[in-house]
PDB file of C-alpha atoms in Angstrom:
ATOM      1  CA  MET A  69     -51.273  17.092  18.930  1.00 65.00           C
ATOM      2  CA  THR A  70     -53.204  18.123  15.830  1.00 70.00           C
ATOM      3  CA  GLY A  71     -51.820  19.025  12.411  1.00 71.00           C
ATOM      4  CA  THR A  72     -49.036  17.486  10.335  1.00 72.00           C
ATOM      5  CA  THR A  73     -45.912  19.178  11.756  1.00 73.00           C
ATOM      6  CA  TYR A  74     -44.142  18.999  15.101  1.00 74.00           C
ATOM      7  CA  THR A  75     -41.238  20.968  16.562  1.00 72.00           C
ATOM      8  CA  ASP A  76     -39.301  19.431  19.434  1.00 75.00           C
ATOM      9  CA  THR A  77     -37.773  22.269  21.478  1.00 68.00           C
ATOM     10  CA  ALA A  78     -36.445  20.255  24.440  1.00 71.00           C
ATOM     11  CA  VAL A  79     -33.297  18.962  22.737  1.00 66.00           C
ATOM     12  CA  ASN A  80     -29.556  18.832  23.340  1.00 64.00           C
ATOM     13  CA  PRO A  81     -27.182  19.359  20.390  1.00 55.00           C
ATOM     14  CA  SER A  82     -25.031  16.410  21.430  1.00 50.00           C
ATOM     15  CA  ASN A  83     -27.889  13.889  21.144  1.00 62.00           C
ATOM     16  CA  ARG A  84     -29.718  12.092  18.350  1.00 64.00           C
ATOM     17  CA  TYR A  85     -33.502  11.864  18.797  1.00 73.00           C
ATOM     18  CA  TYR A  86     -35.788   9.110  17.517  1.00 78.00           C
ATOM     19  CA  TYR A  87     -39.472   9.555  16.641  1.00 76.00           C
ATOM     20  CA  VAL A  88     -42.510   7.549  15.608  1.00 84.00           C
ATOM     21  CA  VAL A  89     -45.896   8.877  14.530  1.00 86.00           C
ATOM     22  CA  SER A  90     -49.389   7.475  14.855  1.00 85.00           C
ATOM     23  CA  ALA A  91     -52.730   8.915  13.744  1.00 85.00           C
ATOM     24  CA  LYS A  92     -56.009   8.954  15.603  1.00 84.00           C
ATOM     25  CA  ASN A  93     -59.579   9.880  14.716  1.00 82.00           C
ATOM     26  CA  ALA A  94     -63.092   9.070  15.920  1.00 79.00           C
ATOM     27  CA  LEU A  95     -62.729   5.486  14.726  1.00 82.00           C
ATOM     28  CA  GLY A  96     -59.538   4.830  16.676  1.00 81.00           C
ATOM     29  CA  GLU A  97     -55.757   4.959  16.385  1.00 85.00           C
ATOM     30  CA  ILE A  98     -53.523   3.316  13.802  1.00 81.00           C
ATOM     31  CA  GLY A  99     -50.168   1.725  14.640  1.00 80.00           C
ATOM     32  CA  ASP A 100     -46.847   3.555  14.852  1.00 84.00           C
ATOM     33  CA  SER A 101     -45.004   4.661  11.755  1.00 84.00           C
ATOM     34  CA  ARG A 102     -41.491   3.512  10.930  1.00 78.00           C
ATOM     35  CA  GLU A 103     -38.956   5.059  13.314  1.00 76.00           C
ATOM     36  CA  THR A 104     -36.978   8.071  12.104  1.00 72.00           C
ATOM     37  CA  PHE A 105     -34.299  10.191  13.739  1.00 63.00           C
ATOM     38  CA  ALA A 106     -32.930  13.724  13.751  1.00 63.00           C
ATOM     39  CA  SER A 107     -30.236  15.758  15.484  1.00 59.00           C
ATOM     40  CA  PRO A 108     -30.264  19.486  16.269  1.00 56.00           C
ATOM     41  CA  LEU A 109     -28.198  21.188  13.560  1.00 56.00           C
ATOM     42  CA  SER A 110     -25.722  24.016  14.105  1.00 61.00           C
ATOM     43  CA  THR A 111     -24.583  26.664  11.619  1.00 77.00           C
ATOM     44  CA  ALA A 112     -21.236  27.669  13.139  1.00 91.00           C
ATOM     45  CA  MET A 113     -18.550  26.719  15.646  1.00 95.00           C
ATOM     46  CA  GLN A 114     -15.200  28.279  16.504  1.00 96.00           C
ATOM     47  CA  ASP A 115     -12.366  27.416  18.885  1.00 97.00           C
ATOM     48  CA  ASP A 116      -8.978  29.096  19.268  1.00 97.00           C
ATOM     49  CA  PHE A 117      -7.976  26.721  22.099  1.00 97.00           C
ATOM     50  CA  SER A 118      -7.050  29.692  24.275  1.00 95.00           C
ATOM     51  CA  GLY A 119      -7.864  28.082  27.620  1.00 90.00           C
ATOM     52  CA  ASP A 120      -6.042  25.477  29.655  1.00 93.00           C
ATOM     53  CA  ALA A 121      -8.459  22.582  29.020  1.00 97.00           C
ATOM     54  CA  VAL A 122     -10.700  21.168  26.314  1.00 98.00           C
ATOM     55  CA  ASP A 123     -13.953  23.152  26.092  1.00 97.00           C
ATOM     56  CA  THR A 124     -16.530  20.466  26.857  1.00 96.00           C
ATOM     57  CA  SER A 125     -19.379  22.674  25.657  1.00 94.00           C
ATOM     58  CA  LYS A 126     -17.887  22.260  22.162  1.00 96.00           C
ATOM     59  CA  TRP A 127     -16.047  18.932  22.264  1.00 98.00           C
ATOM     60  CA  THR A 128     -16.189  15.380  23.538  1.00 97.00           C
ATOM     61  CA  VAL A 129     -12.807  13.696  24.020  1.00 98.00           C
ATOM     62  CA  ILE A 130     -12.927  10.209  22.464  1.00 98.00           C
ATOM     63  CA  HIS A 131     -10.778   7.261  21.426  1.00 98.00           C
ATOM     64  CA  GLN A 132     -10.934   7.499  17.628  1.00 97.00           C
ATOM     65  CA  GLY A 133      -8.351   6.629  15.016  1.00 98.00           C
ATOM     66  CA  LEU A 134      -8.635   5.754  11.359  1.00 97.00           C
ATOM     67  CA  ARG A 135      -9.105   2.028  12.053  1.00 96.00           C
ATOM     68  CA  SER A 136      -9.655   1.704  15.809  1.00 96.00           C
ATOM     69  CA  THR A 137     -11.850   3.095  18.577  1.00 97.00           C
ATOM     70  CA  SER A 138     -10.080   1.088  21.299  1.00 97.00           C
ATOM     71  CA  ALA A 139      -8.895   2.975  24.364  1.00 96.00           C
ATOM     72  CA  SER A 140      -5.206   3.833  24.031  1.00 96.00           C
ATOM     73  CA  ALA A 141      -2.495   5.654  25.979  1.00 97.00           C
ATOM     74  CA  LEU A 142      -2.705   8.687  23.648  1.00 98.00           C
ATOM     75  CA  THR A 143      -3.811  11.942  25.277  1.00 98.00           C
ATOM     76  CA  ALA A 144      -5.555  15.245  24.486  1.00 98.00           C
ATOM     77  CA  SER A 145      -4.526  18.563  26.035  1.00 98.00           C
ATOM     78  CA  VAL A 146      -4.966  22.302  25.519  1.00 98.00           C
ATOM     79  CA  ALA A 147      -2.146  24.697  26.456  1.00 96.00           C
ATOM     80  CA  ASP A 148      -0.312  27.719  25.034  1.00 94.00           C
ATOM     81  CA  GLY A 149      -3.154  28.389  22.601  1.00 95.00           C
ATOM     82  CA  LYS A 150      -2.982  24.982  20.924  1.00 98.00           C
ATOM     83  CA  LEU A 151      -4.661  21.600  20.996  1.00 98.00           C
ATOM     84  CA  THR A 152      -2.220  18.683  21.235  1.00 98.00           C
ATOM     85  CA  LEU A 153      -3.224  15.087  20.488  1.00 98.00           C
ATOM     86  CA  GLY A 154      -0.583  12.445  20.891  1.00 98.00           C
ATOM     87  CA  GLY A 155       1.744  10.211  22.855  1.00 98.00           C
ATOM     88  CA  THR A 156       2.849   6.612  22.389  1.00 98.00           C
ATOM     89  CA  THR A 157       0.177   4.167  21.310  1.00 97.00           C
ATOM     90  CA  ASP A 158      -0.308   0.797  22.977  1.00 97.00           C
ATOM     91  CA  ILE A 159      -2.969  -0.315  20.469  1.00 95.00           C
ATOM     92  CA  ALA A 160      -2.319  -1.703  16.987  1.00 90.00           C
ATOM     93  CA  ALA A 161      -3.962  -0.695  13.733  1.00 91.00           C
ATOM     94  CA  TRP A 162      -4.389   3.090  13.809  1.00 96.00           C
ATOM     95  CA  ALA A 163      -5.648   3.993  17.260  1.00 97.00           C
ATOM     96  CA  GLY A 164      -6.081   7.680  17.992  1.00 98.00           C
ATOM     97  CA  LYS A 165      -7.061  10.375  20.437  1.00 98.00           C
ATOM     98  CA  SER A 166      -9.678  12.783  19.161  1.00 98.00           C
ATOM     99  CA  LEU A 167     -11.996  15.673  19.858  1.00 98.00           C
ATOM    100  CA  ARG A 168     -15.506  15.207  18.428  1.00 98.00           C
ATOM    101  CA  SER A 169     -17.763  18.228  18.100  1.00 97.00           C
ATOM    102  CA  VAL A 170     -20.829  18.491  20.308  1.00 95.00           C
ATOM    103  CA  PRO A 171     -22.739  20.385  17.584  1.00 94.00           C
ATOM    104  CA  THR A 172     -23.989  18.521  14.525  1.00 95.00           C
ATOM    105  CA  PHE A 173     -23.901  20.019  11.030  1.00 96.00           C
ATOM    106  CA  ARG A 174     -25.561  19.799   7.620  1.00 95.00           C
ATOM    107  CA  ALA A 175     -24.404  20.819   4.127  1.00 96.00           C
ATOM    108  CA  THR A 176     -26.557  21.925   1.169  1.00 95.00           C
ATOM    109  CA  PRO A 177     -25.886  23.612  -2.197  1.00 95.00           C
ATOM    110  CA  GLU A 178     -27.477  26.793  -0.806  1.00 94.00           C
ATOM    111  CA  ALA A 179     -25.397  26.710   2.384  1.00 94.00           C
ATOM    112  CA  PRO A 180     -22.194  24.658   1.972  1.00 97.00           C
ATOM    113  CA  LEU A 181     -20.423  23.553   5.120  1.00 97.00           C
ATOM    114  CA  THR A 182     -16.816  24.691   5.538  1.00 97.00           C
ATOM    115  CA  VAL A 183     -14.366  23.337   8.104  1.00 98.00           C
ATOM    116  CA  GLU A 184     -11.025  25.131   8.521  1.00 97.00           C
ATOM    117  CA  VAL A 185      -8.239  24.579  11.036  1.00 98.00           C
ATOM    118  CA  ASP A 186      -4.554  25.371  11.430  1.00 98.00           C
ATOM    119  CA  ARG A 187      -2.631  22.137  11.621  1.00 98.00           C
ATOM    120  CA  VAL A 188       0.231  23.672  13.557  1.00 98.00           C
ATOM    121  CA  SER A 189       2.619  20.731  13.431  1.00 98.00           C
ATOM    122  CA  LEU A 190       2.950  16.968  13.066  1.00 98.00           C
ATOM    123  CA  ASP A 191       5.712  14.844  14.535  1.00 97.00           C
ATOM    124  CA  GLY A 192       6.112  11.179  15.380  1.00 98.00           C
ATOM    125  CA  SER A 193       8.090   7.990  15.000  1.00 97.00           C
ATOM    126  CA  GLY A 194       7.615   4.370  14.016  1.00 97.00           C
ATOM    127  CA  THR A 195       5.643   2.777  11.223  1.00 96.00           C
ATOM    128  CA  GLY A 196       2.972   5.449  10.858  1.00 97.00           C
ATOM    129  CA  TYR A 197       1.525   8.628  12.395  1.00 98.00           C
ATOM    130  CA  ARG A 198      -1.020  11.169  11.156  1.00 98.00           C
ATOM    131  CA  SER A 199      -2.936  14.346  11.992  1.00 98.00           C
ATOM    132  CA  ALA A 200      -6.502  14.362  10.703  1.00 98.00           C
ATOM    133  CA  VAL A 201      -9.736  16.317  10.385  1.00 98.00           C
ATOM    134  CA  TRP A 202     -12.984  14.419   9.832  1.00 98.00           C
ATOM    135  CA  LEU A 203     -16.507  14.952   8.608  1.00 98.00           C
ATOM    136  CA  TYR A 204     -18.138  12.083  10.477  1.00 98.00           C
ATOM    137  CA  VAL A 205     -21.644  10.633  10.295  1.00 97.00           C
ATOM    138  CA  GLY A 206     -20.850   7.055  11.287  1.00 96.00           C
ATOM    139  CA  PRO A 207     -18.368   4.191  10.832  1.00 96.00           C
ATOM    140  CA  SER A 208     -19.234   3.807   7.139  1.00 96.00           C
ATOM    141  CA  GLN A 209     -20.019   7.452   6.328  1.00 98.00           C
ATOM    142  CA  TYR A 210     -17.098   9.808   6.802  1.00 98.00           C
ATOM    143  CA  ILE A 211     -14.257  11.793   5.302  1.00 98.00           C
ATOM    144  CA  HIS A 212     -10.877  11.531   7.049  1.00 98.00           C
ATOM    145  CA  PHE A 213      -8.477  14.230   5.735  1.00 98.00           C
ATOM    146  CA  ALA A 214      -4.924  13.750   6.988  1.00 98.00           C
ATOM    147  CA  GLN A 215      -1.235  14.373   6.585  1.00 98.00           C
ATOM    148  CA  SER A 216       0.579  11.054   6.527  1.00 97.00           C
ATOM    149  CA  GLY A 217       3.907  11.339   8.343  1.00 95.00           C
ATOM    150  CA  GLU A 218       5.048   7.936   7.132  1.00 93.00           C
ATOM    151  CA  PHE A 219       4.533   8.750   3.429  1.00 95.00           C
ATOM    152  CA  ASP A 220       5.105  12.541   3.391  1.00 95.00           C
ATOM    153  CA  ARG A 221       1.805  13.279   1.679  1.00 97.00           C
ATOM    154  CA  TRP A 222      -1.733  14.492   2.320  1.00 98.00           C
ATOM    155  CA  VAL A 223      -4.527  11.959   1.804  1.00 98.00           C
ATOM    156  CA  PHE A 224      -8.219  11.385   2.393  1.00 98.00           C
ATOM    157  CA  ASN A 225     -10.124   8.241   3.297  1.00 98.00           C
ATOM    158  CA  LYS A 226     -13.831   8.003   2.511  1.00 98.00           C
ATOM    159  CA  ASP A 227     -16.428   5.611   3.921  1.00 97.00           C
ATOM    160  CA  GLY A 228     -13.868   2.921   4.749  1.00 93.00           C
ATOM    161  CA  SER A 229     -11.682   3.283   1.656  1.00 93.00           C
ATOM    162  CA  GLY A 230      -7.901   3.268   1.520  1.00 94.00           C
ATOM    163  CA  ASP A 231      -5.728   6.357   1.015  1.00 96.00           C
ATOM    164  CA  ASN A 232      -6.604   8.751  -1.805  1.00 97.00           C
ATOM    165  CA  LEU A 233      -3.954  11.317  -2.697  1.00 98.00           C
ATOM    166  CA  VAL A 234      -4.639  14.998  -1.998  1.00 98.00           C
ATOM    167  CA  TRP A 235      -1.109  16.451  -2.293  1.00 97.00           C
ATOM    168  CA  ASN A 236       2.481  15.218  -2.225  1.00 97.00           C
ATOM    169  CA  ASP A 237       4.167  17.352   0.420  1.00 95.00           C
ATOM    170  CA  GLY A 238       6.227  16.366   3.441  1.00 93.00           C
ATOM    171  CA  ASP A 239       6.372  19.705   5.299  1.00 96.00           C
ATOM    172  CA  ARG A 240       4.981  18.962   8.762  1.00 96.00           C
ATOM    173  CA  GLY A 241       4.865  22.584   9.908  1.00 97.00           C
ATOM    174  CA  ILE A 242       1.852  24.889   9.995  1.00 98.00           C
ATOM    175  CA  HIS A 243      -0.725  24.486   7.231  1.00 98.00           C
ATOM    176  CA  ARG A 244      -4.336  25.645   6.921  1.00 98.00           C
ATOM    177  CA  MET A 245      -6.548  22.620   6.236  1.00 98.00           C
ATOM    178  CA  LYS A 246     -10.003  23.207   4.772  1.00 98.00           C
ATOM    179  CA  MET A 247     -12.890  21.065   3.572  1.00 98.00           C
ATOM    180  CA  VAL A 248     -15.976  22.414   1.806  1.00 98.00           C
ATOM    181  CA  HIS A 249     -19.048  20.157   1.552  1.00 98.00           C
ATOM    182  CA  ASP A 250     -21.664  21.491  -0.886  1.00 97.00           C
ATOM    183  CA  GLY A 251     -24.235  18.772  -0.258  1.00 97.00           C
ATOM    184  CA  SER A 252     -22.858  16.252  -2.752  1.00 97.00           C
ATOM    185  CA  THR A 253     -19.113  16.924  -3.110  1.00 98.00           C
ATOM    186  CA  VAL A 254     -16.292  17.549  -0.633  1.00 98.00           C
ATOM    187  CA  LYS A 255     -13.367  19.708  -1.773  1.00 98.00           C
ATOM    188  CA  PHE A 256      -9.988  19.649  -0.024  1.00 98.00           C
ATOM    189  CA  TYR A 257      -7.814  22.748   0.387  1.00 98.00           C
ATOM    190  CA  ILE A 258      -4.335  23.229   1.821  1.00 98.00           C
ATOM    191  CA  ASP A 259      -3.150  26.790   2.466  1.00 97.00           C
ATOM    192  CA  GLY A 260      -5.994  28.144   0.327  1.00 96.00           C
ATOM    193  CA  ASP A 261      -5.331  25.995  -2.735  1.00 97.00           C
ATOM    194  CA  GLU A 262      -7.843  23.361  -3.846  1.00 98.00           C
ATOM    195  CA  ARG A 263      -5.997  20.059  -4.120  1.00 98.00           C
ATOM    196  CA  ALA A 264      -8.671  17.372  -4.588  1.00 98.00           C
ATOM    197  CA  SER A 265     -12.401  16.622  -4.428  1.00 98.00           C
ATOM    198  CA  THR A 266     -14.670  13.612  -4.045  1.00 98.00           C
ATOM    199  CA  PRO A 267     -18.430  12.933  -4.332  1.00 98.00           C
ATOM    200  CA  VAL A 268     -20.280  11.897  -1.174  1.00 98.00           C
ATOM    201  CA  ALA A 269     -23.735  10.389  -0.640  1.00 97.00           C
ATOM    202  CA  TRP A 270     -24.452  11.970   2.778  1.00 98.00           C
ATOM    203  CA  ASN A 271     -24.870  15.579   3.870  1.00 97.00           C
ATOM    204  CA  THR A 272     -26.429  15.756   7.352  1.00 95.00           C
ATOM    205  CA  ASP A 273     -25.893  14.620  10.944  1.00 95.00           C
ATOM    206  CA  MET A 274     -22.179  15.398  10.624  1.00 97.00           C
ATOM    207  CA  LYS A 275     -19.745  15.777  13.513  1.00 97.00           C
ATOM    208  CA  ILE A 276     -16.324  17.418  13.194  1.00 98.00           C
ATOM    209  CA  ILE A 277     -13.404  15.401  14.571  1.00 98.00           C
ATOM    210  CA  LEU A 278      -9.757  16.378  15.139  1.00 98.00           C
ATOM    211  CA  THR A 279      -7.338  13.454  15.555  1.00 98.00           C
ATOM    212  CA  GLY A 280      -3.780  12.468  16.329  1.00 98.00           C
ATOM    213  CA  GLU A 281      -3.201   8.794  15.493  1.00 98.00           C
ATOM    214  CA  ALA A 282      -0.416   6.221  15.296  1.00 98.00           C
ATOM    215  CA  CYS A 283      -0.303   2.907  13.486  1.00 97.00           C
ATOM    216  CA  LEU A 284       1.283   0.181  15.645  1.00 97.00           C
ATOM    217  CA  VAL A 285       2.192  -0.442  19.283  1.00 97.00           C
ATOM    218  CA  GLY A 286       5.154   1.740  20.239  1.00 98.00           C
ATOM    219  CA  ASP A 287       4.603   4.311  17.468  1.00 98.00           C
ATOM    220  CA  THR A 288       4.430   7.940  18.592  1.00 98.00           C
ATOM    221  CA  VAL A 289       2.476  10.935  17.316  1.00 98.00           C
ATOM    222  CA  ASN A 290       2.265  14.616  18.245  1.00 98.00           C
ATOM    223  CA  ALA A 291      -0.398  16.537  16.298  1.00 98.00           C
ATOM    224  CA  GLU A 292      -1.079  20.198  17.116  1.00 98.00           C
ATOM    225  CA  PHE A 293      -4.106  22.230  15.982  1.00 98.00           C
ATOM    226  CA  ASP A 294      -5.349  25.813  16.404  1.00 98.00           C
ATOM    227  CA  ASN A 295      -7.965  28.276  15.128  1.00 97.00           C
ATOM    228  CA  LEU A 296     -10.849  26.017  14.139  1.00 98.00           C
ATOM    229  CA  SER A 297     -13.775  27.539  12.211  1.00 97.00           C
ATOM    230  CA  VAL A 298     -16.886  25.663  11.080  1.00 97.00           C
ATOM    231  CA  TYR A 299     -19.547  27.592   9.215  1.00 96.00           C
ATOM    232  CA  ARG A 300     -22.304  27.388   6.634  1.00 93.00           C
ATOM    233  CA  GLY A 301     -22.664  29.915   3.838  1.00 83.00           C
ATOM    234  CA  GLU A 302     -20.670  33.098   4.406  1.00 56.00           C
ATOM    235  CA  THR A 303     -17.011  32.982   5.366  1.00 47.00           C
ATOM    236  CA  ILE A 304     -16.010  33.271   9.024  1.00 42.00           C
ATOM    237  CA  HIS A 305     -12.399  33.124  10.215  1.00 43.00           C
ATOM    238  CA  ALA A 306     -11.162  32.493  13.737  1.00 41.00           C
ATOM    239  CA  GLU A 307      -8.742  35.117  15.015  1.00 40.00           C
TER     240      GLU A 307
END
Protein backbone atom coordinates (compact mmCIF):
# COMPACT_ATOMS: atom_id res chain seq x y z
CA MET A 1 0.00 0.00 0.00
CA THR A 2 1.00 3.64 -0.36
CA GLY A 3 0.06 6.56 1.88
CA THR A 4 -0.16 6.85 5.66
CA THR A 5 -3.66 5.50 6.40
CA TYR A 6 -5.25 2.07 6.11
CA THR A 7 -8.83 0.86 6.53
CA ASP A 8 -9.41 -2.81 7.26
CA THR A 9 -12.88 -3.73 5.97
CA ALA A 10 -12.73 -7.52 6.45
CA VAL A 11 -13.43 -7.54 10.19
CA ASN A 12 -15.80 -9.18 12.66
CA PRO A 13 -17.17 -7.11 15.57
CA SER A 14 -16.49 -9.91 18.04
CA ASN A 15 -12.73 -9.96 17.34
CA ARG A 16 -9.72 -7.86 18.27
CA TYR A 17 -7.24 -7.26 15.43
CA TYR A 18 -3.49 -6.73 15.75
CA TYR A 19 -1.34 -4.74 13.31
CA VAL A 20 2.27 -3.88 12.60
CA VAL A 21 3.60 -1.41 10.04
CA SER A 22 6.80 -1.31 8.04
CA ALA A 23 8.03 1.22 5.48
CA LYS A 24 9.73 0.59 2.17
CA ASN A 25 11.44 2.77 -0.41
CA ALA A 26 14.05 2.39 -3.15
CA LEU A 27 16.74 1.72 -0.56
CA GLY A 28 14.87 -1.13 1.10
CA GLU A 29 12.45 -1.91 3.91
CA ILE A 30 12.74 -1.07 7.59
CA GLY A 31 11.68 -3.44 10.37
CA ASP A 32 8.16 -3.76 11.78
CA SER A 33 6.72 -1.16 14.10
CA ARG A 34 5.52 -1.97 17.60
CA GLU A 35 2.33 -4.04 17.50
CA THR A 36 -0.98 -2.24 18.06
CA PHE A 37 -4.56 -3.46 18.16
CA ALA A 38 -8.09 -2.31 17.43
CA SER A 39 -11.64 -3.65 17.53
CA PRO A 40 -14.58 -2.67 15.32
CA LEU A 41 -16.68 -0.20 17.32
CA SER A 42 -20.47 -0.12 17.46
CA THR A 43 -22.74 2.84 18.23
CA ALA A 44 -25.89 1.03 19.40
CA MET A 45 -27.31 -2.29 20.57
CA GLN A 46 -30.76 -3.28 21.80
CA ASP A 47 -32.32 -6.50 23.09
CA ASP A 48 -35.80 -7.05 24.53
CA PHE A 49 -35.15 -10.79 25.01
CA SER A 50 -38.36 -11.60 23.17
CA GLY A 51 -37.24 -14.92 21.71
CA ASP A 52 -36.79 -18.32 23.29
CA ALA A 53 -32.96 -18.37 23.26
CA VAL A 54 -29.99 -16.05 23.66
CA ASP A 55 -29.40 -14.06 20.46
CA THR A 56 -25.89 -15.16 19.53
CA SER A 57 -25.54 -12.35 16.99
CA LYS A 58 -25.54 -9.99 19.99
CA TRP A 59 -24.21 -12.07 22.89
CA THR A 60 -21.66 -14.68 23.88
CA VAL A 61 -22.61 -16.79 26.90
CA ILE A 62 -19.62 -16.97 29.28
CA HIS A 63 -18.57 -18.00 32.77
CA GLN A 64 -17.97 -14.62 34.42
CA GLY A 65 -18.47 -13.52 37.99
CA LEU A 66 -16.97 -10.71 40.01
CA ARG A 67 -13.99 -12.81 41.14
CA SER A 68 -14.07 -15.99 39.05
CA THR A 69 -14.23 -17.11 35.42
CA SER A 70 -14.33 -20.82 36.33
CA ALA A 71 -17.05 -22.93 34.76
CA SER A 72 -19.96 -23.32 37.17
CA ALA A 73 -23.40 -24.95 37.28
CA LEU A 74 -25.14 -21.57 36.81
CA THR A 75 -27.19 -21.20 33.63
CA ALA A 76 -28.44 -18.57 31.15
CA SER A 77 -31.87 -18.72 29.52
CA VAL A 78 -34.32 -16.51 27.64
CA ALA A 79 -38.08 -17.05 28.06
CA ASP A 80 -41.26 -15.03 28.61
CA GLY A 81 -39.54 -11.86 27.44
CA LYS A 82 -36.77 -11.98 30.04
CA LEU A 83 -33.17 -13.06 30.44
CA THR A 84 -32.55 -15.24 33.50
CA LEU A 85 -29.07 -15.91 34.89
CA GLY A 86 -28.81 -18.17 37.88
CA GLY A 87 -28.95 -21.49 39.67
CA THR A 88 -26.85 -22.99 42.45
CA THR A 89 -23.12 -22.39 42.24
CA ASP A 90 -20.57 -25.16 42.70
CA ILE A 91 -17.60 -22.76 42.56
CA ALA A 92 -16.34 -20.59 45.42
CA ALA A 93 -15.48 -16.91 45.35
CA TRP A 94 -18.08 -15.18 43.16
CA ALA A 95 -18.59 -17.36 40.11
CA GLY A 96 -21.23 -16.23 37.65
CA LYS A 97 -23.09 -16.85 34.43
CA SER A 98 -23.02 -13.95 32.00
CA LEU A 99 -23.87 -12.61 28.58
CA ARG A 100 -21.04 -10.60 26.98
CA SER A 101 -21.84 -8.34 24.05
CA VAL A 102 -20.50 -9.23 20.62
CA PRO A 103 -20.24 -5.54 19.66
CA THR A 104 -17.49 -3.40 21.17
CA PHE A 105 -18.05 0.21 22.23
CA ARG A 106 -16.22 3.49 22.82
CA ALA A 107 -17.09 6.58 24.89
CA THR A 108 -16.04 10.20 24.26
CA PRO A 109 -17.13 13.62 25.58
CA GLU A 110 -18.78 14.29 22.20
CA ALA A 111 -20.60 10.95 22.17
CA PRO A 112 -21.00 9.48 25.68
CA LEU A 113 -21.85 5.81 25.94
CA THR A 114 -25.06 4.93 27.79
CA VAL A 115 -26.04 1.45 28.95
CA GLU A 116 -29.58 0.93 30.28
CA VAL A 117 -31.37 -2.25 31.32
CA ASP A 118 -34.37 -3.28 33.40
CA ARG A 119 -33.17 -5.42 36.27
CA VAL A 120 -36.48 -7.21 36.63
CA SER A 121 -35.75 -9.08 39.85
CA LEU A 122 -33.05 -10.52 42.09
CA ASP A 123 -33.45 -13.49 44.39
CA GLY A 124 -31.09 -15.94 46.04
CA SER A 125 -29.86 -17.59 49.21
CA GLY A 126 -26.65 -18.21 51.10
CA THR A 127 -23.70 -15.98 51.83
CA GLY A 128 -23.97 -13.73 48.79
CA TYR A 129 -25.73 -13.22 45.44
CA ARG A 130 -25.82 -10.32 42.98
CA SER A 131 -27.16 -9.08 39.65
CA ALA A 132 -24.70 -6.96 37.70
CA VAL A 133 -24.07 -4.91 34.57
CA TRP A 134 -20.49 -4.35 33.42
CA LEU A 135 -18.45 -2.07 31.22
CA TYR A 136 -15.60 -4.46 30.52
CA VAL A 137 -12.26 -3.95 28.78
CA GLY A 138 -10.24 -6.59 30.60
CA PRO A 139 -9.56 -8.18 34.01
CA SER A 140 -8.06 -4.96 35.39
CA GLN A 141 -10.17 -2.44 33.46
CA TYR A 142 -13.87 -2.63 34.19
CA ILE A 143 -16.89 -1.29 36.01
CA HIS A 144 -19.14 -3.86 37.72
CA PHE A 145 -22.46 -2.23 38.79
CA ALA A 146 -24.56 -4.52 40.97
CA GLN A 147 -27.28 -4.96 43.53
CA SER A 148 -25.91 -6.89 46.48
CA GLY A 149 -28.55 -9.26 47.84
CA GLU A 150 -26.49 -10.05 50.92
CA PHE A 151 -26.11 -6.39 51.98
CA ASP A 152 -29.32 -4.85 50.57
CA ARG A 153 -27.49 -2.13 48.67
CA TRP A 154 -26.29 -1.13 45.21
CA VAL A 155 -22.52 -1.01 44.68
CA PHE A 156 -19.87 -0.72 42.00
CA ASN A 157 -16.46 -2.33 41.71
CA LYS A 158 -13.80 -0.71 39.54
CA ASP A 159 -10.61 -2.22 38.13
CA GLY A 160 -10.34 -4.84 40.87
CA SER A 161 -11.44 -2.68 43.80
CA GLY A 162 -13.79 -3.64 46.61
CA ASP A 163 -17.40 -2.47 46.92
CA ASN A 164 -18.14 1.23 46.52
CA LEU A 165 -21.59 2.37 47.63
CA VAL A 166 -24.06 3.59 45.00
CA TRP A 167 -27.33 3.48 46.99
CA ASN A 168 -28.68 1.85 50.15
CA ASP A 169 -31.83 0.06 49.02
CA GLY A 170 -32.93 -3.53 49.50
CA ASP A 171 -35.88 -3.68 47.06
CA ARG A 172 -35.06 -6.56 44.71
CA GLY A 173 -37.93 -5.90 42.31
CA ILE A 174 -37.78 -4.10 38.97
CA HIS A 175 -35.36 -1.19 38.67
CA ARG A 176 -33.90 0.61 35.65
CA MET A 177 -30.10 0.49 35.86
CA LYS A 178 -28.10 2.98 33.80
CA MET A 179 -24.44 3.88 33.35
CA VAL A 180 -23.20 6.86 31.34
CA HIS A 181 -19.51 6.96 30.35
CA ASP A 182 -18.43 10.36 29.01
CA GLY A 183 -14.87 9.36 28.17
CA SER A 184 -13.38 9.98 31.61
CA THR A 185 -16.19 9.51 34.17
CA VAL A 186 -18.89 6.88 34.68
CA LYS A 187 -22.16 7.97 36.30
CA PHE A 188 -24.56 5.49 37.91
CA TYR A 189 -28.34 5.89 37.77
CA ILE A 190 -31.16 3.89 39.34
CA ASP A 191 -34.71 4.57 38.15
CA GLY A 192 -33.55 7.80 36.49
CA ASP A 193 -31.80 9.27 39.53
CA GLU A 194 -28.02 9.77 39.54
CA ARG A 195 -26.65 8.02 42.61
CA ALA A 196 -22.85 7.99 42.22
CA SER A 197 -19.96 8.59 39.81
CA THR A 198 -16.32 7.58 39.44
CA PRO A 199 -13.39 8.60 37.20
CA VAL A 200 -12.01 5.98 34.81
CA ALA A 201 -8.79 5.85 32.79
CA TRP A 202 -10.14 3.84 29.81
CA ASN A 203 -12.80 4.62 27.22
CA THR A 204 -12.58 2.18 24.29
CA ASP A 205 -12.70 -1.53 23.46
CA MET A 206 -15.57 -1.97 25.92
CA LYS A 207 -17.92 -4.96 26.07
CA ILE A 208 -21.26 -4.94 27.90
CA ILE A 209 -21.82 -7.83 30.30
CA LEU A 210 -24.96 -8.92 32.18
CA THR A 211 -24.36 -11.26 35.14
CA GLY A 212 -25.99 -13.36 37.81
CA GLU A 213 -23.44 -14.44 40.42
CA ALA A 214 -23.22 -16.20 43.78
CA CYS A 215 -20.46 -16.15 46.36
CA LEU A 216 -19.79 -19.64 47.76
CA VAL A 217 -20.55 -23.27 46.93
CA GLY A 218 -24.24 -23.97 47.54
CA ASP A 219 -25.33 -20.32 47.26
CA THR A 220 -28.16 -19.63 44.82
CA VAL A 221 -28.96 -16.66 42.58
CA ASN A 222 -31.77 -15.77 40.18
CA ALA A 223 -31.19 -12.51 38.29
CA GLU A 224 -33.67 -11.39 35.62
CA PHE A 225 -33.10 -8.67 33.01
CA ASP A 226 -35.09 -7.09 30.16
CA ASN A 227 -35.07 -4.18 27.71
CA LEU A 228 -31.37 -3.51 27.21
CA SER A 229 -30.33 -0.36 25.31
CA VAL A 230 -26.74 0.66 24.53
CA TYR A 231 -26.19 3.86 22.60
CA ARG A 232 -23.83 6.75 21.98
CA GLY A 233 -25.01 10.34 21.87
CA GLU A 234 -28.77 10.70 21.48
CA THR A 235 -31.16 8.79 23.71
CA ILE A 236 -32.67 5.52 22.49
CA HIS A 237 -35.05 3.41 24.58
CA ALA A 238 -35.99 -0.22 24.04
CA GLU A 239 -39.73 -0.84 23.88
